[in-house]
Coordinates of C-alpha atoms in Angstrom, one line a residue:
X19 CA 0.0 0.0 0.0
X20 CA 1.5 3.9 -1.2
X21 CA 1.7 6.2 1.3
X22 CA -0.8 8.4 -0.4
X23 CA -3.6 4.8 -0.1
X24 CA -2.7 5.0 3.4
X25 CA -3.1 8.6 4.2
X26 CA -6.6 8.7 1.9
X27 CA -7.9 5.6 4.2
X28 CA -6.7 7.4 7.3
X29 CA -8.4 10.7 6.1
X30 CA -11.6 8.3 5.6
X31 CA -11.5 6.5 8.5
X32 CA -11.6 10.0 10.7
X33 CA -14.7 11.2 8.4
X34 CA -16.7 7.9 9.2
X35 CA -16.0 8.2 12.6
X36 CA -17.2 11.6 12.6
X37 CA -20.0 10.9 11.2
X38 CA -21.3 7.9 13.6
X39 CA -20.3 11.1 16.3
X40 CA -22.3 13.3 13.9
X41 CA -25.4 10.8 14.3
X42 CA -25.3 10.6 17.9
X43 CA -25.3 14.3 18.8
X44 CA -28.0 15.1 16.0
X45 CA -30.2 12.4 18.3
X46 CA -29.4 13.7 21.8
X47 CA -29.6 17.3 20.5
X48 CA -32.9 16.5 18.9
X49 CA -31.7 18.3 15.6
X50 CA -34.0 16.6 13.0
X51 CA -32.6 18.5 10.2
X52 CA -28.9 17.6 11.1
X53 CA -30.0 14.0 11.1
X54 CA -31.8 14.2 7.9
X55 CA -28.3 15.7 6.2
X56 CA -26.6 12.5 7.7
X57 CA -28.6 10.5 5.0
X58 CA -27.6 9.2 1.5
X59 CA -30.8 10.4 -0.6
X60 CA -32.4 6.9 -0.3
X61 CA -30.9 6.6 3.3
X62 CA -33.1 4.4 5.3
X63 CA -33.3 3.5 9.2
X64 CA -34.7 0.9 11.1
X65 CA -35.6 0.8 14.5
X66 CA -37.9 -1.9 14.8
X67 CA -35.8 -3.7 17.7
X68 CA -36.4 -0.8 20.0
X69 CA -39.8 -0.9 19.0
X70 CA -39.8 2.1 16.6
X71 CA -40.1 2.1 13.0
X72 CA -38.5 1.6 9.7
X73 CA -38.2 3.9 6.7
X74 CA -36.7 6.9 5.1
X75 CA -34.5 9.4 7.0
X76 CA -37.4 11.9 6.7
X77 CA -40.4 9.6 8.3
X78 CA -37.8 7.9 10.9
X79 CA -36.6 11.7 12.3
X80 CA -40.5 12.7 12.4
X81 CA -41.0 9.7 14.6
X82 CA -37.8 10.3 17.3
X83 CA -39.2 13.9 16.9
X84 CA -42.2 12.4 18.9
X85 CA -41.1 9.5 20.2
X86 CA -37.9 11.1 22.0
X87 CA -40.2 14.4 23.6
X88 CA -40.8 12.5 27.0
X89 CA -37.0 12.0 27.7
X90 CA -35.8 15.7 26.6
X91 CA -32.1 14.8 28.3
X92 CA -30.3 12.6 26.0
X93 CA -26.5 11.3 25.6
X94 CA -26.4 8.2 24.2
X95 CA -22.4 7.0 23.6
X96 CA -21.0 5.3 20.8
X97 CA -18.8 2.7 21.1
X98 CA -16.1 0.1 20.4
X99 CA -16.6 1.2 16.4
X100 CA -15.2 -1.6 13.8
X101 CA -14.8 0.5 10.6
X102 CA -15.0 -1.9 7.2
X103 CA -14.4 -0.1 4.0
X104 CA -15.6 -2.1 0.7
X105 CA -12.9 -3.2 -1.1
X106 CA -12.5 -3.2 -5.3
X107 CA -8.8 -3.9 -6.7
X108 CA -6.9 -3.7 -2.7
X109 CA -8.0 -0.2 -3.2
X110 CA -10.5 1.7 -0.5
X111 CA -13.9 1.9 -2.0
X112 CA -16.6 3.9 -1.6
X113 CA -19.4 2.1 0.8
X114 CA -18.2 1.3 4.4
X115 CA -19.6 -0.4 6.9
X116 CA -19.5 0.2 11.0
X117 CA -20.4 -2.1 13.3
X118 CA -20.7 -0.5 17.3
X119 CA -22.1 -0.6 20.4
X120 CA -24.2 1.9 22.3
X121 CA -25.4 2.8 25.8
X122 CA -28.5 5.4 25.8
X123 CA -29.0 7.4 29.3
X124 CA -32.6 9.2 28.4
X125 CA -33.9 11.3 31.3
X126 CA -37.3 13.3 31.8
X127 CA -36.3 16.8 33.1
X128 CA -37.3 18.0 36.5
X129 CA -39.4 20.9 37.2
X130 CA -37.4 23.5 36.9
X131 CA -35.6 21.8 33.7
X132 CA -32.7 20.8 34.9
X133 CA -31.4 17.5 35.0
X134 CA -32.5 14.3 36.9
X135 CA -31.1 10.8 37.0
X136 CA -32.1 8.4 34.1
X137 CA -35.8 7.2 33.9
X138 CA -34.8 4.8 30.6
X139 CA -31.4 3.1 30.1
X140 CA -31.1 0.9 27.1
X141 CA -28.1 -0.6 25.3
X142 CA -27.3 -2.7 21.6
X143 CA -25.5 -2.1 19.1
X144 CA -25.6 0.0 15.7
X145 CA -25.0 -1.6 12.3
X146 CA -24.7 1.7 9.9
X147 CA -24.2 1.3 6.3
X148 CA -22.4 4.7 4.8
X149 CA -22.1 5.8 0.9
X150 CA -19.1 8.0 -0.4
X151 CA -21.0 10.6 -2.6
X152 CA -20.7 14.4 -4.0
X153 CA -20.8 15.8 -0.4
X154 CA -18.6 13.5 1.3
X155 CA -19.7 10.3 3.7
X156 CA -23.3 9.5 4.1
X157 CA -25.2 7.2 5.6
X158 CA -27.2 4.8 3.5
X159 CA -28.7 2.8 6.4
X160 CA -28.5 2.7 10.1
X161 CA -29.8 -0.6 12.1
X162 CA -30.7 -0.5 15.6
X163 CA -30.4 -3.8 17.4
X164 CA -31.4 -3.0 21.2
X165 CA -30.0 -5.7 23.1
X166 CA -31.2 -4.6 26.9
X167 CA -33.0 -2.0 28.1
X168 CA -33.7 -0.7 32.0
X169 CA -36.5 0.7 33.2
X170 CA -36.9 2.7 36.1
X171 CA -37.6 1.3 39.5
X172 CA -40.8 1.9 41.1
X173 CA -40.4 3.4 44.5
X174 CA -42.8 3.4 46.9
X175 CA -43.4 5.8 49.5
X176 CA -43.8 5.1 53.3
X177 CA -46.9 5.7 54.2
X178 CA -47.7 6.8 57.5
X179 CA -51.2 6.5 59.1

């Protein structure tokens, strides 16, 4: 492999990562039209595992839009990212494919809107599909695969009579 293959993969290798980071703030921030630019133009997501939906970037970021409003504090992490670039002639092509793990902390806020402890904890992992075009890295397809999930305990109160 030439230096200049090697440098070229490098310089990909930082643009996919950034845009799996891209992804994950555009959630937690709830910036629908961020997420929407993450998209190939047929770019499609399914979250059917954490019992959401599947379909087009446009119909899948009108759903979190909704489904996300009761847990308004987000940060969901990214994780332990294997980055596979499609291969023609030993040279890097233009689809890649990253394979990572995630742990979502979702939290209602309190009453004043400030942060409280996570209600909703759930983990998996992401399978995203990305597309070299005209405007750089973009995703063609992002998979959710929820593995766990917790939910928050129900506390009781003394009661005194």
């Amino acid at each position: 492999m030439t230096q200049r293959v090697e440098l070229a993969t490098v310089r990909d290798r930082l643009a996919v990562d950034g845009l799996v980071t891209d992804y994950a703030v555009a959630v937690d921030d709830g910036d629908w039209p961020a997420y929407r630019r993450l998209f190939a133009p047929e770019g499609r997501a399914d979250y059917r595992s954490a019992g959401g939906i599947t379909g087009d970037a446009d119909a899948v970021a009108a759903w979190l839009a909704e489904a996300l409003q009761a847990f308004p504090v987000r940060q969901h992490l990214i994780v332990n990212r294997r980055v596979r670039f499609g291969v023609w002639e030993q040279d890097t092509g233009d689809t890649a494919e990253v394979q990572a793990d995630y742990v979502n902390p979702m939290a209602s806020a309190d009453g004043d809107g400030g942060p409280v402890a996570p209600d909703f904890v759930c983990g998996g992992r992401y399978a995203f599909a990305l597309l070299r075009t005209v405007d750089g890295w973009r995703l063609s397809e992002v998979v959710v695969r929820e593995k766990w999930r917790r939910l928050p305990e129900r506390r009781t109160r003394d009661v005194i009579d």
